[in-house]
Short mmCIF file of C-alpha atoms in Angstrom, two decimals:
data_model
loop_
_atom_site.label_atom_id
_atom_site.label_comp_id
_atom_site.label_asym_id
_atom_site.label_seq_id
_atom_site.Cartn_x
_atom_site.Cartn_y
_atom_site.Cartn_z
CA MET A 1 -32.26 78.07 -9.63
CA GLU A 2 -32.86 81.76 -9.52
CA SER A 3 -35.73 81.96 -12.22
CA THR A 4 -35.86 85.67 -12.33
CA SER A 5 -32.48 85.95 -13.17
CA LEU A 6 -32.66 83.96 -16.42
CA ILE A 7 -35.28 86.71 -17.87
CA GLU A 8 -34.31 90.44 -18.32
CA HIS A 9 -36.44 93.38 -19.91
CA ASP A 10 -34.94 94.27 -23.48
CA THR A 11 -33.27 97.65 -22.91
CA GLY A 12 -30.86 97.40 -25.85
CA GLN A 13 -28.21 95.17 -24.32
CA ASP A 14 -25.68 93.34 -26.09
CA ALA A 15 -27.39 89.98 -27.07
CA ARG A 16 -27.11 87.13 -29.67
CA GLU A 17 -30.29 87.13 -31.87
CA ILE A 18 -32.26 83.97 -32.51
CA ALA A 19 -34.24 83.67 -35.55
CA LEU A 20 -37.16 81.37 -35.09
CA VAL A 21 -37.90 79.39 -38.07
CA ASP A 22 -40.72 76.87 -39.01
CA PRO A 23 -40.62 74.67 -42.12
CA ALA A 24 -43.44 76.39 -43.65
CA GLY A 25 -41.39 79.85 -44.08
CA PHE A 26 -38.03 78.05 -44.15
CA GLU A 27 -37.18 78.56 -47.70
CA ALA A 28 -38.02 82.12 -47.96
CA TRP A 29 -36.04 82.98 -44.60
CA ARG A 30 -33.09 80.96 -46.28
CA ASP A 31 -32.96 82.45 -49.57
CA ALA A 32 -32.90 86.23 -47.68
CA LEU A 33 -29.86 85.08 -45.68
CA PRO A 34 -26.36 86.28 -46.65
CA ALA A 35 -24.07 83.65 -48.80
CA ARG A 36 -22.36 82.73 -45.74
CA ALA A 37 -25.06 82.02 -43.43
CA ARG A 38 -26.82 80.12 -46.48
CA ALA A 39 -23.86 77.83 -46.55
CA ALA A 40 -23.99 77.16 -42.68
CA VAL A 41 -27.78 76.27 -42.90
CA ASP A 42 -26.87 73.84 -45.68
CA ALA A 43 -23.92 72.25 -44.05
CA ALA A 44 -26.07 71.72 -40.95
CA GLN A 45 -28.96 70.37 -42.93
CA PHE A 46 -31.25 72.65 -41.38
CA LYS A 47 -34.75 72.85 -42.16
CA GLY A 48 -36.55 74.52 -39.44
CA ALA A 49 -37.68 71.26 -37.79
CA ALA A 50 -38.84 71.93 -34.18
CA GLY A 51 -35.93 71.90 -31.48
CA ALA A 52 -33.17 72.25 -34.50
CA ARG A 53 -30.74 74.72 -34.32
CA VAL A 54 -27.68 76.16 -36.44
CA ILE A 55 -25.22 78.85 -35.73
CA LEU A 56 -24.99 81.21 -38.23
CA PRO A 57 -21.72 83.57 -38.94
CA GLY A 58 -22.00 86.90 -39.05
CA SER A 59 -19.89 89.67 -41.08
CA GLU A 60 -17.05 90.13 -38.40
CA ALA A 61 -14.98 87.62 -36.91
CA GLU A 62 -16.52 87.24 -33.51
CA SER A 63 -20.09 87.77 -34.64
CA TRP A 64 -22.79 85.12 -34.97
CA SER A 65 -26.37 84.33 -34.43
CA ALA A 66 -28.53 81.42 -34.18
CA ALA A 67 -31.56 79.88 -35.91
CA PHE A 68 -34.00 77.54 -34.03
CA GLY A 69 -36.79 75.53 -35.10
CA ALA A 70 -40.02 76.75 -33.75
CA PRO A 71 -43.84 77.01 -34.56
CA ALA A 72 -45.62 80.32 -35.51
CA THR A 73 -47.50 80.28 -32.49
CA LEU A 74 -45.00 79.60 -29.34
CA GLY A 75 -46.28 77.28 -26.42
CA PRO A 76 -44.33 76.93 -23.32
CA TRP A 77 -41.87 74.51 -24.27
CA ASP A 78 -40.85 75.62 -27.80
CA LEU A 79 -37.90 77.37 -26.95
CA ALA A 80 -36.71 75.10 -23.80
CA GLY A 81 -34.53 73.12 -26.23
CA ALA A 82 -32.67 76.25 -27.27
CA VAL A 83 -31.24 76.59 -23.66
CA LYS A 84 -28.82 73.35 -23.89
CA ALA A 85 -28.47 73.95 -27.60
CA LEU A 86 -26.86 77.30 -27.36
CA PRO A 87 -23.91 78.33 -25.22
CA PRO A 88 -24.08 80.33 -22.13
CA GLY A 89 -24.85 84.21 -22.57
CA ARG A 90 -27.35 86.64 -23.29
CA TYR A 91 -30.40 86.19 -26.15
CA ARG A 92 -32.98 87.85 -28.05
CA ILE A 93 -35.65 86.65 -30.41
CA ALA A 94 -35.21 88.33 -33.64
CA GLY A 95 -38.55 90.23 -34.44
CA ARG A 96 -40.73 88.30 -32.23
CA GLU A 97 -41.62 87.96 -28.62
CA PRO A 98 -41.34 84.75 -26.70
CA GLY A 99 -44.70 84.89 -25.15
CA ALA A 100 -45.64 81.72 -23.26
CA ALA A 101 -42.13 80.15 -24.34
CA ALA A 102 -40.34 82.33 -21.60
CA LEU A 103 -41.47 80.17 -18.79
CA GLY A 104 -40.02 76.90 -20.56
CA TRP A 105 -36.93 78.92 -21.03
CA MET A 106 -36.17 79.43 -17.49
CA LEU A 107 -37.58 75.63 -16.59
CA ALA A 108 -35.11 74.20 -18.99
CA HIS A 109 -32.24 75.44 -16.54
CA TYR A 110 -33.86 73.17 -13.77
CA THR A 111 -31.88 70.28 -12.16
CA PHE A 112 -32.01 68.34 -9.11
CA THR A 113 -28.61 68.18 -7.66
CA ARG A 114 -29.57 67.62 -3.99
CA TYR A 115 -27.89 64.22 -3.74
CA LEU A 116 -25.14 64.70 -6.18
CA SER A 117 -21.26 64.89 -4.94
CA GLU A 118 -20.37 66.87 -7.81
CA PRO A 119 -23.67 68.89 -9.14
CA LYS A 120 -23.35 70.35 -12.52
CA PRO A 121 -25.94 73.11 -12.71
CA ILE A 122 -26.57 74.55 -16.36
CA GLU A 123 -24.84 77.62 -16.91
CA PRO A 124 -27.55 80.45 -17.36
CA ARG A 125 -28.71 81.71 -20.56
CA THR A 126 -30.56 84.67 -20.18
CA LEU A 127 -33.66 85.55 -22.54
CA LEU A 128 -34.56 89.38 -23.12
CA VAL A 129 -38.18 90.07 -23.25
CA PRO A 130 -40.28 93.17 -23.71
CA LYS A 131 -40.83 95.79 -20.90
CA SER A 132 -44.55 94.54 -20.99
CA VAL A 133 -43.69 91.13 -19.54
CA ASP A 134 -44.25 90.95 -15.51
CA ILE A 135 -40.93 89.22 -14.82
CA ALA A 136 -41.87 88.85 -10.96
CA ALA A 137 -45.15 87.12 -11.98
CA LEU A 138 -43.37 84.72 -14.59
CA GLY A 139 -40.69 84.05 -11.88
CA ARG A 140 -43.59 83.01 -9.48
CA LEU A 141 -44.88 80.68 -11.85
CA ALA A 142 -41.55 78.87 -12.53
CA ASP A 143 -40.70 79.01 -8.78
CA GLY A 144 -44.12 77.25 -8.24
CA GLN A 145 -43.36 74.53 -10.77
CA VAL A 146 -39.79 74.20 -9.33
CA LEU A 147 -41.36 73.56 -5.90
CA VAL A 148 -43.58 70.67 -7.21
CA ARG A 149 -40.43 69.28 -8.93
CA ASP A 150 -37.99 69.44 -5.90
CA LEU A 151 -40.62 68.10 -3.41
CA VAL A 152 -41.54 64.96 -5.64
CA ASN A 153 -38.07 64.32 -6.36
CA THR A 154 -36.71 64.26 -2.82
CA PRO A 155 -36.72 60.31 -1.57
CA ALA A 156 -39.24 59.59 1.15
CA GLU A 157 -36.61 59.19 3.87
CA ASP A 158 -36.17 62.96 3.60
CA MET A 159 -39.62 64.10 2.89
CA GLY A 160 -41.97 62.24 5.40
CA PRO A 161 -44.72 63.78 6.75
CA GLU A 162 -42.88 66.04 9.10
CA ALA A 163 -40.63 67.24 6.43
CA LEU A 164 -43.85 67.99 4.19
CA GLU A 165 -44.95 70.12 7.18
CA ALA A 166 -41.55 71.86 7.29
CA ALA A 167 -42.10 72.66 3.45
CA VAL A 168 -45.42 74.03 3.98
CA ARG A 169 -44.20 76.11 7.08
CA ASP A 170 -41.35 77.83 5.02
CA VAL A 171 -44.19 78.92 2.29
CA ALA A 172 -46.35 80.07 5.00
CA ARG A 173 -43.49 82.14 6.74
CA HIS A 174 -42.49 83.69 3.43
CA HIS A 175 -46.07 84.90 2.97
CA GLY A 176 -47.08 85.73 6.75
CA ALA A 177 -49.50 82.76 6.78
CA GLU A 178 -50.60 80.81 10.03
CA VAL A 179 -50.20 77.07 10.47
CA LYS A 180 -51.95 74.65 12.71
CA VAL A 181 -50.72 70.90 12.64
CA THR A 182 -52.70 68.06 14.54
CA VAL A 183 -50.49 64.92 14.68
CA GLY A 184 -50.32 61.35 15.72
CA ASP A 185 -53.25 60.30 18.24
CA ASP A 186 -54.37 63.95 18.34
CA LEU A 187 -56.12 63.18 15.23
CA LEU A 188 -58.53 60.94 16.86
CA ALA A 189 -59.39 63.34 19.46
CA ALA A 190 -59.95 66.03 16.67
CA ASN A 191 -62.11 63.49 14.91
CA PHE A 192 -59.61 62.76 11.89
CA PRO A 193 -60.05 59.05 11.93
CA THR A 194 -59.03 58.04 8.50
CA ILE A 195 -55.99 60.36 8.32
CA HIS A 196 -54.95 58.67 11.68
CA ALA A 197 -56.10 54.92 10.50
CA VAL A 198 -53.71 55.35 7.35
CA GLY A 199 -50.79 56.55 9.25
CA ARG A 200 -50.60 54.84 12.03
CA ALA A 201 -48.14 52.14 11.19
CA ALA A 202 -45.36 54.77 10.43
CA ALA A 203 -42.16 54.93 12.47
CA ALA A 204 -41.53 57.38 15.24
CA GLY A 205 -41.18 60.63 14.02
CA ARG A 206 -43.17 59.79 11.01
CA GLU A 207 -46.52 60.18 12.41
CA PRO A 208 -49.73 61.18 10.58
CA ARG A 209 -50.67 64.61 10.58
CA LEU A 210 -53.11 67.43 9.25
CA ILE A 211 -51.49 70.42 7.88
CA ASP A 212 -53.77 73.44 8.32
CA MET A 213 -52.58 76.84 6.73
CA GLY A 214 -54.77 79.96 6.64
CA TRP A 215 -54.00 83.36 4.84
CA GLY A 216 -56.01 86.46 3.81
CA ARG A 217 -58.68 88.48 5.38
CA LYS A 218 -61.94 87.07 6.95
CA GLY A 219 -64.14 89.23 4.70
CA ASP A 220 -62.82 88.00 1.25
CA PRO A 221 -64.04 84.75 -0.49
CA LYS A 222 -63.19 81.54 0.88
CA LEU A 223 -60.73 79.43 -1.34
CA THR A 224 -59.81 76.01 0.18
CA ILE A 225 -56.92 73.94 -1.56
CA ILE A 226 -56.49 70.31 -0.51
CA GLY A 227 -53.61 68.15 -1.57
CA LYS A 228 -53.03 64.22 -1.12
CA GLY A 229 -49.87 64.10 1.12
CA VAL A 230 -49.11 60.33 1.27
CA CYS A 231 -45.34 60.79 1.64
CA PHE A 232 -44.73 57.07 0.92
CA ASP A 233 -46.98 54.38 -0.14
CA SER A 234 -46.10 50.70 0.38
CA GLY A 235 -49.98 49.76 -0.31
CA GLY A 236 -49.97 48.74 3.48
CA LEU A 237 -51.07 45.13 4.06
CA ASP A 238 -52.31 44.88 0.64
CA ILE A 239 -48.69 45.57 -0.30
CA LYS A 240 -47.53 46.68 -3.66
CA THR A 241 -44.97 44.95 -5.88
CA ALA A 242 -41.83 45.99 -6.05
CA GLY A 243 -42.21 47.85 -9.42
CA ASN A 244 -45.57 49.50 -8.28
CA MET A 245 -43.79 50.70 -5.28
CA LEU A 246 -40.50 52.34 -6.82
CA LEU A 247 -42.15 55.64 -7.81
CA MET A 248 -44.36 56.01 -4.40
CA LYS A 249 -42.20 58.97 -3.13
CA LYS A 250 -44.05 60.91 -5.61
CA ASP A 251 -47.54 59.86 -3.90
CA MET A 252 -47.25 63.24 -2.03
CA GLY A 253 -47.60 65.04 -5.50
CA GLY A 254 -50.71 66.30 -5.01
CA ALA A 255 -49.62 68.11 -1.47
CA ALA A 256 -46.90 69.35 -3.61
CA HIS A 257 -49.30 71.09 -6.27
CA ALA A 258 -51.73 72.46 -3.54
CA LEU A 259 -48.73 73.86 -1.57
CA ALA A 260 -47.38 75.19 -4.86
CA LEU A 261 -50.74 76.71 -5.70
CA ALA A 262 -51.24 78.51 -2.35
CA GLY A 263 -47.84 79.88 -2.75
CA LEU A 264 -48.98 81.41 -6.18
CA VAL A 265 -52.24 82.76 -4.76
CA MET A 266 -50.36 84.19 -1.57
CA GLY A 267 -47.59 85.59 -3.92
CA ALA A 268 -49.91 87.67 -6.08
CA LYS A 269 -51.70 88.95 -2.94
CA LEU A 270 -55.36 87.75 -4.49
CA ARG A 271 -58.20 88.99 -2.52
CA VAL A 272 -59.28 85.52 -1.11
CA ARG A 273 -59.30 83.93 2.08
CA LEU A 274 -56.98 81.02 1.65
CA ARG A 275 -56.94 77.67 3.47
CA LEU A 276 -54.92 74.95 2.57
CA LEU A 277 -55.21 71.46 3.80
CA ILE A 278 -52.57 68.67 3.43
CA PRO A 279 -53.30 65.17 5.19
CA ALA A 280 -49.67 63.98 5.60
CA VAL A 281 -49.17 60.27 6.15
CA GLU A 282 -46.87 57.49 5.38
CA ASN A 283 -48.88 54.07 4.57
CA ALA A 284 -46.51 51.66 6.14
CA ILE A 285 -46.71 48.35 7.54
CA ASP A 286 -46.41 47.03 10.97
CA GLY A 287 -48.53 45.15 13.66
CA GLY A 288 -50.71 48.30 13.92
CA ALA A 289 -51.61 48.95 10.40
CA PHE A 290 -55.01 49.42 9.45
CA ARG A 291 -56.40 46.06 7.74
CA PRO A 292 -58.62 45.05 4.62
CA GLY A 293 -62.03 44.42 6.17
CA ASP A 294 -61.60 46.97 8.79
CA ILE A 295 -64.46 49.44 9.01
CA ILE A 296 -63.68 53.13 10.01
CA LYS A 297 -65.86 55.84 10.87
CA THR A 298 -65.12 58.87 8.94
CA ARG A 299 -65.08 62.70 10.30
CA LYS A 300 -68.40 63.38 8.36
CA GLY A 301 -69.96 60.33 10.18
CA ALA A 302 -70.16 57.87 7.40
CA THR A 303 -68.61 54.33 8.09
CA VAL A 304 -66.09 52.92 5.23
CA GLU A 305 -65.42 49.43 4.84
CA ILE A 306 -61.57 49.07 3.95
CA GLY A 307 -61.68 46.81 0.52
CA ASN A 308 -58.08 47.40 -0.16
CA THR A 309 -55.44 49.23 2.01
CA ASP A 310 -53.68 50.51 -1.02
CA ALA A 311 -56.87 52.66 -1.78
CA GLU A 312 -55.69 55.30 1.06
CA GLY A 313 -55.42 58.32 -0.64
CA ARG A 314 -59.30 58.79 -0.91
CA LEU A 315 -59.45 57.96 2.75
CA VAL A 316 -57.02 60.72 4.05
CA LEU A 317 -58.71 63.09 1.64
CA CYS A 318 -62.27 62.45 2.71
CA ASP A 319 -61.41 63.82 6.32
CA ALA A 320 -59.82 66.76 4.82
CA LEU A 321 -62.82 67.58 2.31
CA ALA A 322 -65.19 67.04 5.25
CA LEU A 323 -63.26 69.75 7.31
CA ALA A 324 -63.14 72.02 4.50
CA ASP A 325 -67.01 71.61 3.82
CA GLU A 326 -67.61 72.69 7.35
CA ASP A 327 -66.05 76.02 6.76
CA SER A 328 -68.54 76.59 3.66
CA PRO A 329 -65.90 77.72 1.42
CA GLU A 330 -66.83 79.44 -1.99
CA MET A 331 -64.89 76.61 -3.73
CA ILE A 332 -62.93 73.40 -3.01
CA LEU A 333 -60.03 72.19 -5.00
CA ASP A 334 -58.15 69.06 -4.44
CA PHE A 335 -55.01 67.73 -6.16
CA ALA A 336 -53.97 63.81 -5.75
CA THR A 337 -51.89 61.11 -7.44
CA LEU A 338 -54.77 59.10 -6.71
CA THR A 339 -55.53 56.22 -9.16
CA GLY A 340 -53.46 54.02 -11.92
CA ALA A 341 -56.93 54.09 -13.62
CA ALA A 342 -56.55 57.72 -14.74
CA ARG A 343 -53.04 56.70 -15.89
CA VAL A 344 -54.24 54.05 -17.99
CA ALA A 345 -56.92 55.94 -19.55
CA LEU A 346 -55.34 59.11 -20.24
CA GLY A 347 -51.47 58.59 -19.98
CA PRO A 348 -48.83 60.46 -17.93
CA ASP A 349 -49.26 63.77 -19.42
CA LEU A 350 -53.00 64.47 -19.35
CA PRO A 351 -54.56 64.97 -15.74
CA ALA A 352 -57.96 63.74 -15.02
CA LEU A 353 -60.51 66.37 -14.02
CA PHE A 354 -63.64 65.93 -12.08
CA ALA A 355 -65.99 68.72 -10.87
CA ASN A 356 -69.49 68.90 -9.47
CA ASN A 357 -70.18 72.23 -11.07
CA GLU A 358 -70.11 73.20 -14.67
CA ALA A 359 -68.90 76.59 -14.31
CA LEU A 360 -66.10 75.72 -12.53
CA ALA A 361 -65.17 72.81 -14.95
CA GLU A 362 -65.67 75.11 -17.74
CA GLY A 363 -63.26 77.83 -16.11
CA LEU A 364 -60.45 75.28 -15.25
CA LEU A 365 -60.53 73.96 -18.98
CA GLU A 366 -60.28 77.24 -20.35
CA GLY A 367 -57.46 77.93 -17.88
CA ALA A 368 -55.99 74.77 -19.32
CA ASP A 369 -56.30 76.28 -22.92
CA THR A 370 -54.78 79.27 -22.14
CA SER A 371 -51.89 78.26 -20.01
CA SER A 372 -50.76 75.13 -22.53
CA ASP A 373 -51.38 72.88 -19.33
CA PRO A 374 -53.86 70.42 -20.66
CA LEU A 375 -56.69 68.82 -18.59
CA TRP A 376 -59.45 66.20 -19.60
CA ARG A 377 -62.73 66.29 -17.90
CA MET A 378 -63.92 62.93 -16.81
CA PRO A 379 -67.32 62.07 -15.54
CA LEU A 380 -68.80 61.81 -12.17
CA TRP A 381 -71.13 59.00 -13.49
CA LYS A 382 -73.79 58.35 -11.02
CA PRO A 383 -74.66 54.84 -11.79
CA TYR A 384 -70.87 53.76 -11.05
CA ALA A 385 -71.80 54.88 -7.30
CA GLU A 386 -73.13 51.25 -6.97
CA MET A 387 -69.73 50.03 -7.27
CA LEU A 388 -68.96 51.84 -3.91
CA LYS A 389 -71.63 49.84 -1.84
CA SER A 390 -70.71 47.81 1.12
CA ASP A 391 -72.79 44.85 2.87
CA VAL A 392 -71.45 46.04 6.16
CA ALA A 393 -70.88 49.74 6.30
CA ASP A 394 -72.00 52.87 4.52
CA ILE A 395 -69.34 52.77 1.53
CA ASN A 396 -66.45 50.81 0.41
CA ASN A 397 -63.21 52.35 -0.29
CA SER A 398 -62.29 50.04 -3.35
CA PRO A 399 -64.98 48.65 -5.55
CA SER A 400 -63.83 44.86 -6.72
CA GLY A 401 -63.89 44.31 -10.44
CA GLY A 402 -61.27 47.09 -11.37
CA PHE A 403 -63.66 48.97 -13.69
CA ALA A 404 -63.78 52.89 -13.95
CA GLY A 405 -61.13 53.28 -11.00
CA ALA A 406 -60.42 56.84 -11.55
CA ILE A 407 -64.23 57.68 -11.72
CA THR A 408 -65.30 55.58 -8.58
CA ALA A 409 -62.69 57.13 -6.91
CA ALA A 410 -63.68 60.71 -7.61
CA LEU A 411 -67.48 59.49 -6.88
CA TYR A 412 -66.08 58.39 -3.22
CA LEU A 413 -64.67 61.94 -2.56
CA GLU A 414 -67.84 63.75 -3.91
CA LYS A 415 -69.58 62.05 -1.12
CA PHE A 416 -67.82 64.22 1.50
CA VAL A 417 -68.86 67.60 -0.17
CA ASP A 418 -71.85 69.41 0.09
CA PRO A 419 -73.35 69.22 -3.65
CA LYS A 420 -73.89 73.02 -3.25
CA THR A 421 -70.14 73.51 -2.66
CA PRO A 422 -68.12 73.85 -6.16
CA TRP A 423 -65.72 71.17 -5.78
CA ALA A 424 -63.01 70.03 -8.55
CA HIS A 425 -60.64 66.91 -8.06
CA LEU A 426 -57.68 66.37 -9.95
CA ASP A 427 -56.18 63.08 -10.64
CA THR A 428 -52.75 63.91 -11.72
CA PHE A 429 -49.33 61.89 -12.24
CA ALA A 430 -47.03 64.39 -10.92
CA TRP A 431 -44.07 62.59 -12.95
CA MET A 432 -42.38 62.71 -16.29
CA PRO A 433 -41.50 59.26 -17.18
CA ALA A 434 -38.99 60.59 -20.07
CA ALA A 435 -37.28 63.75 -20.19
CA LYS A 436 -38.60 66.28 -22.78
CA PRO A 437 -37.52 69.59 -23.34
CA GLY A 438 -37.67 72.08 -20.21
CA ARG A 439 -39.05 68.73 -18.29
CA PRO A 440 -36.81 66.39 -17.10
CA LYS A 441 -37.67 63.16 -16.13
CA GLY A 442 -38.97 63.21 -12.71
CA GLY A 443 -41.04 64.93 -10.70
CA GLU A 444 -43.60 67.38 -12.70
CA ALA A 445 -46.29 70.03 -12.08
CA LEU A 446 -49.37 68.93 -14.30
CA GLY A 447 -52.21 71.03 -13.91
CA LEU A 448 -50.85 73.63 -11.66
CA ARG A 449 -50.77 76.49 -14.38
CA ALA A 450 -54.26 75.49 -15.61
CA PHE A 451 -55.75 75.96 -12.02
CA TRP A 452 -53.53 78.99 -11.53
CA ALA A 453 -54.84 80.79 -14.64
CA TYR A 454 -58.37 79.87 -13.53
CA ILE A 455 -57.87 81.21 -9.96
CA GLU A 456 -55.94 84.37 -11.14
CA ARG A 457 -58.64 85.20 -13.57
CA ARG A 458 -61.51 84.70 -11.28
CA TYR A 459 -59.89 86.20 -8.23
CA GLY A 460 -57.81 88.82 -10.15
CA THR A 461 -57.94 91.84 -7.94
CA HIS A 462 -54.89 91.94 -5.78
CA ARG A 463 -54.54 93.23 -2.40
CA THR A 464 -52.43 96.38 -2.45
CA GLU A 465 -51.31 95.96 1.27
#
């Protein structure tokens, strides 16, 4: 999908018009139509309902336009349904600007066809936009969302730790970033014991690794982004049920979000010193798998009792967070498909945001609002830290009882970040369980645009070289 080819600046090209109609203004709009067009509207029983469309005949044999139901204020997905509802061609919105809906128009062309013998891509529908629209920036945002979808949709057989590393290297190569990778037993020598423990049971060629990408100039503010890269999660020896394991190819969704956000930062040439950290592992089962009851010393020095091997995401993240904190960045942002508890609390569409800094939290929530990419802030409720206590180690990775699972997971991660370092953690689903306009069932970026809106606003001075 070539995102920028789906949007063009309006210079008066031949194009079909789309009238956007909402129920509140329907009667006045209908009454102003010519008789033939009114007859078409009535025959289609079109009333301006969201997502409905009708073809309006013109005055000449081959001429026609369309009407599409949409609200007065357009969000990202309000025109997405028009892509499949209208034939291929070039379109302009009559008397209005598409605004945020141009992104959804592009993303509505997305299909995941890698494994289809006879792929059927969506034929392009091109939308005309005002000359003031930065098509390149809009395309980068769409491409970031597509990257998340593609990585998450790829089965674990083809998206193991090595393949995830290759994806990072591909993005790094495009932007001139540097990549260092620590693999297998070298993790122990480099003091990443929890990453090694979680991934050590994986087959040859799928060894655990820490991917460390750097970009930018040394004097610029340090921004560190971390993504959970569990390429498949069997649950380990605390094995998941078949139903719970079915979607575990998406457990590297945090890494996909982190890589996409890093690509946006580099693509916009923001004045930051960027660091991307992805602990990439497969939580597999063999005779060398880590066990419930094991005690592992983390990079930071604290010991962790393994209460459940299926609470592995926080283990790989804690070593990455400790490494990030050693560099004293201005900010640390992490993404993870971390807990089912967040989904129980907030459902699939609403990522859970945790932050140890009020200004950072407010900025991200403002970014969520301006980008129509919702987040919901959850509390780092200190009394619940009692649930993480262990009788034999400094901390337990999985409290018993099942209460406040998303909060206790975030509290676990918080222990590995200096309180003075602004840090935000996003517990995201990275998946659409059912298709919606512009968002097919499958991998999805949830929270990416919100974080990007905040980062772009904060570090909006672009490098010129």
